[in-house]
Short mmCIF file of C-alpha atoms in Angstrom, two decimals:
data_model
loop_
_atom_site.label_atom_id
_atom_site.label_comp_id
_atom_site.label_asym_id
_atom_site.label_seq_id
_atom_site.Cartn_x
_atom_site.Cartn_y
_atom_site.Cartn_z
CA UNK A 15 26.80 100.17 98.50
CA UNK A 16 28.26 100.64 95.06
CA UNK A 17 30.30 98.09 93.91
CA UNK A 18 32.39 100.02 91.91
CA UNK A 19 33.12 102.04 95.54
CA UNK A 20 34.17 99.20 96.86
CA UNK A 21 36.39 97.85 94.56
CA UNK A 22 37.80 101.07 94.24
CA UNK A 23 38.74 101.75 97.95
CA UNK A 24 39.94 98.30 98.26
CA UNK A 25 42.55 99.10 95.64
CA UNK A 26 43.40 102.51 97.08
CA UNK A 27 43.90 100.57 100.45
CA UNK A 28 45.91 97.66 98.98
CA UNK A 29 48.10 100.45 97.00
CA UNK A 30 48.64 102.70 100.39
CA UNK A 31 49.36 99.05 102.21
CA UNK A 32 52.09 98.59 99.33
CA UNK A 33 53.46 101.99 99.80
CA UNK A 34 53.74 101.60 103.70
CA UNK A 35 55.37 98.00 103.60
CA UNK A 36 58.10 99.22 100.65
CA UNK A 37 58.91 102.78 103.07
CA UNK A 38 59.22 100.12 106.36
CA UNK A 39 61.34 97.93 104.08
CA UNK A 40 63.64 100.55 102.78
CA UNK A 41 64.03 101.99 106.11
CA UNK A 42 65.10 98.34 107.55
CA UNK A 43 67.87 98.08 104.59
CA UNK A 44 69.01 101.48 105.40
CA UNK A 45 69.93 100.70 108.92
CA UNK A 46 70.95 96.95 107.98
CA UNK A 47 73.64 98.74 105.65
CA UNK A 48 74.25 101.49 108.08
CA UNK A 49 74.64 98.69 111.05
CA UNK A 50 77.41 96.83 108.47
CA UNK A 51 79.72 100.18 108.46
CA UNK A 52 79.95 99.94 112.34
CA UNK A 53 81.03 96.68 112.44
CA UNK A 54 84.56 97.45 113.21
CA UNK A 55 87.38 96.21 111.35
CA UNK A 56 90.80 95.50 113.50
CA UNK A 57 93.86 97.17 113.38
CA UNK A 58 96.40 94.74 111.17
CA UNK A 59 99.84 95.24 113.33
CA UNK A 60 102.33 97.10 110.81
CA UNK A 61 105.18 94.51 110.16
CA UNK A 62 107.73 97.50 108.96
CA UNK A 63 107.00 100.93 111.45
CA UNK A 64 108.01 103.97 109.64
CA UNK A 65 110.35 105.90 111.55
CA UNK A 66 108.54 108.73 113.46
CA UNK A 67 111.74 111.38 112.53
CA UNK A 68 110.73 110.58 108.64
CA UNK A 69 106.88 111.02 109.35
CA UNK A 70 107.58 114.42 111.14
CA UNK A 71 110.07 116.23 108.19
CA UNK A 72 107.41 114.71 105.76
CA UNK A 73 104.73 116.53 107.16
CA UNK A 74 106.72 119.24 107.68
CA UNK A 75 107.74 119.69 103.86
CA UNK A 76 104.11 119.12 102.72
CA UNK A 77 102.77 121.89 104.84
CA UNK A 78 105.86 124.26 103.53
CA UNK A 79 105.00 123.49 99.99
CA UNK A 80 101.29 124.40 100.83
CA UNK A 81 102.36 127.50 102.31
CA UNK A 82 104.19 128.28 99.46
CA UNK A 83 101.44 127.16 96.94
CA UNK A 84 98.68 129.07 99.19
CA UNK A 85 100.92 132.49 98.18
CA UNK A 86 100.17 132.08 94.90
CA UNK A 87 97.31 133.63 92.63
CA UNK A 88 95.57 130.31 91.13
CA UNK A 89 93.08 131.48 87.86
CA UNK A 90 92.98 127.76 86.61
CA UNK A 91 90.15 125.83 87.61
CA UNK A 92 91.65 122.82 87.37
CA UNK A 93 95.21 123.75 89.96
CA UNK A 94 92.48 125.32 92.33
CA UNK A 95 91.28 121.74 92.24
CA UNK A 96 94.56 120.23 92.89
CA UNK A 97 95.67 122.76 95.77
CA UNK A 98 92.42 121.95 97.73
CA UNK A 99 93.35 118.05 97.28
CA UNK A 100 96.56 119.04 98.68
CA UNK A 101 94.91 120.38 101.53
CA UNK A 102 92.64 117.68 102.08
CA UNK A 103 95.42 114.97 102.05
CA UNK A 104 97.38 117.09 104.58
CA UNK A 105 94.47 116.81 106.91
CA UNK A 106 94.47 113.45 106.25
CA UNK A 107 97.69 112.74 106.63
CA UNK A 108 97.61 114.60 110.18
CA UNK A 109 94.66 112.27 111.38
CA UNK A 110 95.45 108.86 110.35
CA UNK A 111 96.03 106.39 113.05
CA UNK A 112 98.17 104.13 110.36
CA UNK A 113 101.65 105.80 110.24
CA UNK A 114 102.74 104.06 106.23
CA UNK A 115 98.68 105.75 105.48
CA UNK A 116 99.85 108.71 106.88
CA UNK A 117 103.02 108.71 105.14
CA UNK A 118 101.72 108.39 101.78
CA UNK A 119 99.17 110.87 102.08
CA UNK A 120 101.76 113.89 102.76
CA UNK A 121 103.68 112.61 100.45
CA UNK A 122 100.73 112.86 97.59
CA UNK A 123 99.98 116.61 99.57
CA UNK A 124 103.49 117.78 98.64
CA UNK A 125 103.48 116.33 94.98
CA UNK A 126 99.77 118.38 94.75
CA UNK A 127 101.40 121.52 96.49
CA UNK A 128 104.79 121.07 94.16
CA UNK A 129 102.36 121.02 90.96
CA UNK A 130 100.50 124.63 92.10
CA UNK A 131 103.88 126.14 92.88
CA UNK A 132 105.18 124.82 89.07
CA UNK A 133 102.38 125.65 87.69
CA UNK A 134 102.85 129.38 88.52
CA UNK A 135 106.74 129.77 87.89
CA UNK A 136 105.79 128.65 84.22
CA UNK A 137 103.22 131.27 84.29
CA UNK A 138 105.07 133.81 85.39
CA UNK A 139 107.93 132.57 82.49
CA UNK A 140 110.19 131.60 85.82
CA UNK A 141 109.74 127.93 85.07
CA UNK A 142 110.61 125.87 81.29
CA UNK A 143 110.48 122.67 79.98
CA UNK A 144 113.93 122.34 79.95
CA UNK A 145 114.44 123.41 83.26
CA UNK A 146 112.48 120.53 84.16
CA UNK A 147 114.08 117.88 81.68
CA UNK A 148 117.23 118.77 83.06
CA UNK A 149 116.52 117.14 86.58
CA UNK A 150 115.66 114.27 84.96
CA UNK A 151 119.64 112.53 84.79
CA UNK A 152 120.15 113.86 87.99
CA UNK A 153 116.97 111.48 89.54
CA UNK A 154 117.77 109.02 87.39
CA UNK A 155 120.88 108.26 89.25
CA UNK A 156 120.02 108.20 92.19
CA UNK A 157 117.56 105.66 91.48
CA UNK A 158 120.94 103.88 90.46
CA UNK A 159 122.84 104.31 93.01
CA UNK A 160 119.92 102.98 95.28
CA UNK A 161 119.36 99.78 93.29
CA UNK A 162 122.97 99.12 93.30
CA UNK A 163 122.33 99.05 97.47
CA UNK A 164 119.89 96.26 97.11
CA UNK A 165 120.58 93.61 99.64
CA UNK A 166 118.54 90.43 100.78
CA UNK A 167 119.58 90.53 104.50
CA UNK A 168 118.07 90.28 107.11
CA UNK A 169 117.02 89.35 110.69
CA UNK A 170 115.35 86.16 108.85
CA UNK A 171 113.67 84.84 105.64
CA UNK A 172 110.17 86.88 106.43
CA UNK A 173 111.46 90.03 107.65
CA UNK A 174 114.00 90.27 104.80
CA UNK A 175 111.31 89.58 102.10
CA UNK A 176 108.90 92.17 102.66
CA UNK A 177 111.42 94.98 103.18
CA UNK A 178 113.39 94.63 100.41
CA UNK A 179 109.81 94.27 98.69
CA UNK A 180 109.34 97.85 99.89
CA UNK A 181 112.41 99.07 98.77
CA UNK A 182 111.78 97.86 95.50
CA UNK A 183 108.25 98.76 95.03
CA UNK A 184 109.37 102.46 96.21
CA UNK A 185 112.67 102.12 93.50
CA UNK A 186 109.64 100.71 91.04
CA UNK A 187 107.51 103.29 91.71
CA UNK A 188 110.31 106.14 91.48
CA UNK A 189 111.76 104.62 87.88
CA UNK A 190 107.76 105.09 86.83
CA UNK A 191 107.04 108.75 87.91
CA UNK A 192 110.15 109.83 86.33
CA UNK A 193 109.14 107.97 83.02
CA UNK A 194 106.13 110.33 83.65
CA UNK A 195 107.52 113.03 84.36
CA UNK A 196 109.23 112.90 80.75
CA UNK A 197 105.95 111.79 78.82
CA UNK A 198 103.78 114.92 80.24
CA UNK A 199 105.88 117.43 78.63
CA UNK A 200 105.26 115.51 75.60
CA UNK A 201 101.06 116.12 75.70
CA UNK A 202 100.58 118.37 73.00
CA UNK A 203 96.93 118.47 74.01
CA UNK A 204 97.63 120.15 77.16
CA UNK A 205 98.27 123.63 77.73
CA UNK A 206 102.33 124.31 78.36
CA UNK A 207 102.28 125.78 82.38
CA UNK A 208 99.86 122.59 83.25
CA UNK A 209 102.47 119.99 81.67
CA UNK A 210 105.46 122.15 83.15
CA UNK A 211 103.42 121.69 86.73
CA UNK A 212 102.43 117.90 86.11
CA UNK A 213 105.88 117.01 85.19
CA UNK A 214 107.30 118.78 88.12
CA UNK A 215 104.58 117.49 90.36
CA UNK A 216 106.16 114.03 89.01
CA UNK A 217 109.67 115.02 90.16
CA UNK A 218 108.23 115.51 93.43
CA UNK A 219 106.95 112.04 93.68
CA UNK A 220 110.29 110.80 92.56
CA UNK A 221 111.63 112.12 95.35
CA UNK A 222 109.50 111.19 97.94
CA UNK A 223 109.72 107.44 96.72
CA UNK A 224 113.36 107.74 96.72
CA UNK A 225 113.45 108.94 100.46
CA UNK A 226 111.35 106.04 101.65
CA UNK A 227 113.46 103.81 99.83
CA UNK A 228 116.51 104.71 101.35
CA UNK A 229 114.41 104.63 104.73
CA UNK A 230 113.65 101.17 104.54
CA UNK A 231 117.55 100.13 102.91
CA UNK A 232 118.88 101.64 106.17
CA UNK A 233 116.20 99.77 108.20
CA UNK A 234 117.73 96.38 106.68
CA UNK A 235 120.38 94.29 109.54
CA UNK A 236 123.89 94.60 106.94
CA UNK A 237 125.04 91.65 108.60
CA UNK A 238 122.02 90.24 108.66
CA UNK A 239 121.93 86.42 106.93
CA UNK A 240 121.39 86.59 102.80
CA UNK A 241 118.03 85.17 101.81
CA UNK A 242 118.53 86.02 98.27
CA UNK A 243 119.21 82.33 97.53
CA UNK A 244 116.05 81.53 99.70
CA UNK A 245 113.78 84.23 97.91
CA UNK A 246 114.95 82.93 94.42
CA UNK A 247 113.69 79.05 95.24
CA UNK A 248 110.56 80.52 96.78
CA UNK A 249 109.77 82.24 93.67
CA UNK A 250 109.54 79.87 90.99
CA UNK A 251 108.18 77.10 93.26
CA UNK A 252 105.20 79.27 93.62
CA UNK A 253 105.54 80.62 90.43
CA UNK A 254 105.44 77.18 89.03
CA UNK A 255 102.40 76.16 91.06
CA UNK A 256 100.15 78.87 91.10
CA UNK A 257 100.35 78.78 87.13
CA UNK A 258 99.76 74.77 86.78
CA UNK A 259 96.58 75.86 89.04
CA UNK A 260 95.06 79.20 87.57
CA UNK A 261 95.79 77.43 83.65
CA UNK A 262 93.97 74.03 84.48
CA UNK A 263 91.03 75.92 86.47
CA UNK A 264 87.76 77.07 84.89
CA UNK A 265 84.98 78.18 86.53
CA UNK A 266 81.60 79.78 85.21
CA UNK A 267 81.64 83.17 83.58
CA UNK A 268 78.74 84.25 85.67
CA UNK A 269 80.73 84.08 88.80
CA UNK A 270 83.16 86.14 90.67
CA UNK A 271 85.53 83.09 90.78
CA UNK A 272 85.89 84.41 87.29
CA UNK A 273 87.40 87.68 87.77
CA UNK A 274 89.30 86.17 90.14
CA UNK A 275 91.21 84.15 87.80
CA UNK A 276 91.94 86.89 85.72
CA UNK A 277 93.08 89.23 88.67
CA UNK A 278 95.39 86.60 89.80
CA UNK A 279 96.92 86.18 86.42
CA UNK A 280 97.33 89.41 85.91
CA UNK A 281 98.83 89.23 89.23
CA UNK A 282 101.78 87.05 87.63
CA UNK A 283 102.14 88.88 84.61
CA UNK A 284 103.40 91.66 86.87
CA UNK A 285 105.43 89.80 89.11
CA UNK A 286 107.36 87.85 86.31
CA UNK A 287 108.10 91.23 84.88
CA UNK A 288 109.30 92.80 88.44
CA UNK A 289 111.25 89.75 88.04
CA UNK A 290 112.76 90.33 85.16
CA UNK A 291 113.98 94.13 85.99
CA UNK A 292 115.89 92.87 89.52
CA UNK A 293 112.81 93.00 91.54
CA UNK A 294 113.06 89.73 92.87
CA UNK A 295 111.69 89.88 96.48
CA UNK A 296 108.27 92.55 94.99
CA UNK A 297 108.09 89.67 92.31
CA UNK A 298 107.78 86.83 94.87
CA UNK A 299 105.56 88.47 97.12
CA UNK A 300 103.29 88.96 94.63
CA UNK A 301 103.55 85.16 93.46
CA UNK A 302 102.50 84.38 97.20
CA UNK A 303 99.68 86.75 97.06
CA UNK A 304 98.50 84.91 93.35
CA UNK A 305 98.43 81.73 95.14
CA UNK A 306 96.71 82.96 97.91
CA UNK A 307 93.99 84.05 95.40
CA UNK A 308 94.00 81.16 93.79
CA UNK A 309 93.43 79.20 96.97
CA UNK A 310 89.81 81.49 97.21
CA UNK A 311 88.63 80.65 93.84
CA UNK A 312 86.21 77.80 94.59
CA UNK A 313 84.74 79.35 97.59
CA UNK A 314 84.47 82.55 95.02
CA UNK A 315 82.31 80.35 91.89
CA UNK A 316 79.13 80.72 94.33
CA UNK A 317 79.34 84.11 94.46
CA UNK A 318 77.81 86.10 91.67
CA UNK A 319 79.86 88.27 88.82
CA UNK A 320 78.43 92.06 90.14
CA UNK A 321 77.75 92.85 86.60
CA UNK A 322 77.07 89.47 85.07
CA UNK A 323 74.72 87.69 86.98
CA UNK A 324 70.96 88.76 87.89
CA UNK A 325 71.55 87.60 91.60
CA UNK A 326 69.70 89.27 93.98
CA UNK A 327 71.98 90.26 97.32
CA UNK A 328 70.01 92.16 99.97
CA UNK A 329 70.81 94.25 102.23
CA UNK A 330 70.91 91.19 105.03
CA UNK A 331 73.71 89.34 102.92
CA UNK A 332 75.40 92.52 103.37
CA UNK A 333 75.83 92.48 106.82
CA UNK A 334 76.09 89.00 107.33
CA UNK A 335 79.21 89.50 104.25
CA UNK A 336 81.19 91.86 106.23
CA UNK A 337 80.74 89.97 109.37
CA UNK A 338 82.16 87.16 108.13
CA UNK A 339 85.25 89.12 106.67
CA UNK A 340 85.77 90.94 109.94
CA UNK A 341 85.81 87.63 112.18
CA UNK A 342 87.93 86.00 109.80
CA UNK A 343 90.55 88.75 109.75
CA UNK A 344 90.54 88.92 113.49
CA UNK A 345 91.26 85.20 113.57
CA UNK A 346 93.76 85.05 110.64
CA UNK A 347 95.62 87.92 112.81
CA UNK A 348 95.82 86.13 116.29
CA UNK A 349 97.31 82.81 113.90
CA UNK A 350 99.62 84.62 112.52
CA UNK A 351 100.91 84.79 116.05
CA UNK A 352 102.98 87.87 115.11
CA UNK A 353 104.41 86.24 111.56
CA UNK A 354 105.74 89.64 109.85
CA UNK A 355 104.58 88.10 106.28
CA UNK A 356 100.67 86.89 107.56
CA UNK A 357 100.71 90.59 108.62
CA UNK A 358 102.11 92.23 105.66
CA UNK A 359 99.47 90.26 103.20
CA UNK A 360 96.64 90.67 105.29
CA UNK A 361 96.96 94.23 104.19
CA UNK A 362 95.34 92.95 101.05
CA UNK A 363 92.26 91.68 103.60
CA UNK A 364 92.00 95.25 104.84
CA UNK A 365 92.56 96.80 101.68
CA UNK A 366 89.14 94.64 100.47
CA UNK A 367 86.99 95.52 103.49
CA UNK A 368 87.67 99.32 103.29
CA UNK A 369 86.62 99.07 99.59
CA UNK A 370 83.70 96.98 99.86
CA UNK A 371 82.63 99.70 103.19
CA UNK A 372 83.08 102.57 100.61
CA UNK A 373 80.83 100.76 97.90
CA UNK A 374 78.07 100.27 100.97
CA UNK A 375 78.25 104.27 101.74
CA UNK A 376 78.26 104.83 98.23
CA UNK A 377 74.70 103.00 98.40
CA UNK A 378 73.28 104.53 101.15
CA UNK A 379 74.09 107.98 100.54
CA UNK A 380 72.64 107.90 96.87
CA UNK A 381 69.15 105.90 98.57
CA UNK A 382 69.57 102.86 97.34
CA UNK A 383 69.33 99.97 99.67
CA UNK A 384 69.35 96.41 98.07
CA UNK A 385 70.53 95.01 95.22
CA UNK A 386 72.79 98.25 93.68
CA UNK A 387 75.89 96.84 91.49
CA UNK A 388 78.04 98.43 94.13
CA UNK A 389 76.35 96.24 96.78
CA UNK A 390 76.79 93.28 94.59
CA UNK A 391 80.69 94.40 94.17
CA UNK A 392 80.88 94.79 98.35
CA UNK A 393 79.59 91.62 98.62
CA UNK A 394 82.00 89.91 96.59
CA UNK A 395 84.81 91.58 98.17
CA UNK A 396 83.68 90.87 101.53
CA UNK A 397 83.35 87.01 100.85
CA UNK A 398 86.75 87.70 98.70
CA UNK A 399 88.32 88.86 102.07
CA UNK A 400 87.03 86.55 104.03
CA UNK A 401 88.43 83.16 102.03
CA UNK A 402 91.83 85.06 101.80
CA UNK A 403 92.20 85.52 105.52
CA UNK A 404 91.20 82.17 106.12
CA UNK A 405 94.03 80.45 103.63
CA UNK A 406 96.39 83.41 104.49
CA UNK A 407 98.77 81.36 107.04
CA UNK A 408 98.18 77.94 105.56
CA UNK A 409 100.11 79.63 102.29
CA UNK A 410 102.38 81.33 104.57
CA UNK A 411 103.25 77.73 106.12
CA UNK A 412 104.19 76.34 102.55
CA UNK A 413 106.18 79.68 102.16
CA UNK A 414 108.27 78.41 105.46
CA UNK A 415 108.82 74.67 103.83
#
């Protein structure tokens, strides 16, 4: 037989061989990554309920605005864009199991549906700048009037700490969108009916902050004992300590331990200046949530920067990531033994796992299997989540003295 036949059907054979053992390979890290979405993350037990009467006239306003906004003729790409997201969140909002989820995502519905409806008036000449500008003091105080309601009671330290958190993450949150609202109809770059229907859109949202707010104020026990004494100390003990800890620790550039570090000071940067507009009880929860970071960081230096380092995670590491955050969760929650502020910052857990499970789909759906930067950056957050459910109630304990 001719050598040359040989040698050439061996390599035709060893190439097919390669071909078959790469498809069974990257149809094993398909299912591995497939098999880690199903592993089923629990339910976190919602330490402030929103009241089912607020959820309902929510709901109810979004899917009037839509109506409204579905009358209309909509030429601009760009609005037809934002009433189908509008839409979409309604849906949303109508499905989710999570009432606050739910809550939000009308509430983002009827700023979408307010935009389309603005964005037509202006159109149609029915609809000015000034017009708009001229709600602006009107918002403005009632954003006062709210803050001037802020209280630290409550049933105890816990309970009156995340609340008034809300409340001033909502106030936070309205005092930005109305900033907003005023800087859009300043974009000389954009055409006049979209920044008329943005800045509206941001009215919208001003409202819908300000209605939760006053939710959650009315939710608060007004002879309930003052903690404001009690949430001042716990603030700049923390403060104080998770500083001396993130400014003495260094860890290698090449790990995630890294970016941790930086998150968690930019963490305090935010909370010192919540601080220093009246936000005291926003301010200290985020301190708590900076130590509670900071607590992670040496499990965090063996895990690899997702866009530094040329580690190789596979599709196995994966799985065996989100397992790990999972069980942890599961056991941080039944710790907690029903502690309203182990709940309320395991949200941050939950918030980790859902991103790391989009980052997986994100993989699978565009084919690749192992090894993707967004498998790297699900990995990470899956160990991330892991280390802070495990230190979540030990930091809780020194929050209790």
């Amino acid at each position: 037989m001719d050598i040359k036949k040989v040698i050439g059907i061996g390599l035709v054979f060893v190439l097919l061989l390669s071909v078959s053992i790469y498809a069974v390979s990257t149809k094993d890290n398909k299912e591995i990554l497939e098999s880690t979405l199903k592993v089923e993350t629990p339910t976190i037990p919602s330490p402030v309920a929103v009241d089912n009467a607020l959820l309902e006239a929510t709901v109810n306003r979004a899917e009037y605005l839509i109506s409204q906004a579905q009358s209309t003729t909509l030429n601009d790409r760009e609005i037809q864009r934002v009433m189908q997201s509008a839409i979409k969140k309604l849906e949303i909002s109508k499905s989710e199991k999570d009432s606050w989820r739910a809550l939000i995502s009308a509430r983002e519905a009827s700023v979408e549906a307010t935009t389309v409806i603005a964005y037509t008036q202006a159109k149609e000449g029915e609809l000015s700048e000034k017009d708009v500008l001229n709600e602006v003091p009107n918002w403005g105080s009632k954003i006062q009037l709210l803050k001037a309601r802020l209280k630290y009671n409550g049933e105890n330290l816990e309970q009156s700490l995340i609340i008034t958190a809300e409340v001033e993450r909502s106030l936070e949150s309205a005092e930005n969108w109305l900033s907003q609202a005023q800087e859009i109809l300043n974009l000389n770059n954009r055409p006049r009916e979209l920044r008329i229907a943005y800045s509206l859109g941001a009215l919208e949202a001003v409202r819908g902050n300000l209605e939760d707010a006053e939710f959650l104020l009315n939710s608060l026990q007004k002879d309930g004992t003052g903690q404001e004494g009690n949430i001042m100390e716990i603030y700049t003990r923390f403060n104080k300590e998770v500083m001396l800890k993130l400014n003495t620790s260094t860890y290698p550039k090449e790990s995630f331990a890294n970016l941790t570090l930086r998150e968690a000071k930019g963490v305090i940067k935010r909370a010192e200046s919540r601080f220093d507009k009246g936000f005291r009880a926003s301010a200290t929860i985020d301190v708590i949530h900076a130590f509670v970071l900071a607590e992670s960081l040496d499990t965090l230096s063996k895990v690899p920067d997702p866009w530094y380092a040329n580690a190789t995670i596979t599709a196995g590491d994966i799985y065996q990531a989100k397992k790990q955050a999972v069980q942890a969760l599961n056991e941080a929650i039944k710790n907690a033994n029903g502690n309203v502020l182990s709940l309320y910052l395991l949200r941050f857990v939950d918030s980790e796992i859902k991103t790391a499970d989009s980052l997986v789909k994100r993989s699978i759906e565009s084919e690749r299997f192992e090894n993707t930067e967004a498998l790297r950056l699900a990995y990470a957050l899956y160990i991330r989540a892991a280390s802070y459910a495990k230190n979540i109630n030990k930091v809780v304990g020194l929050v209790q003295g």
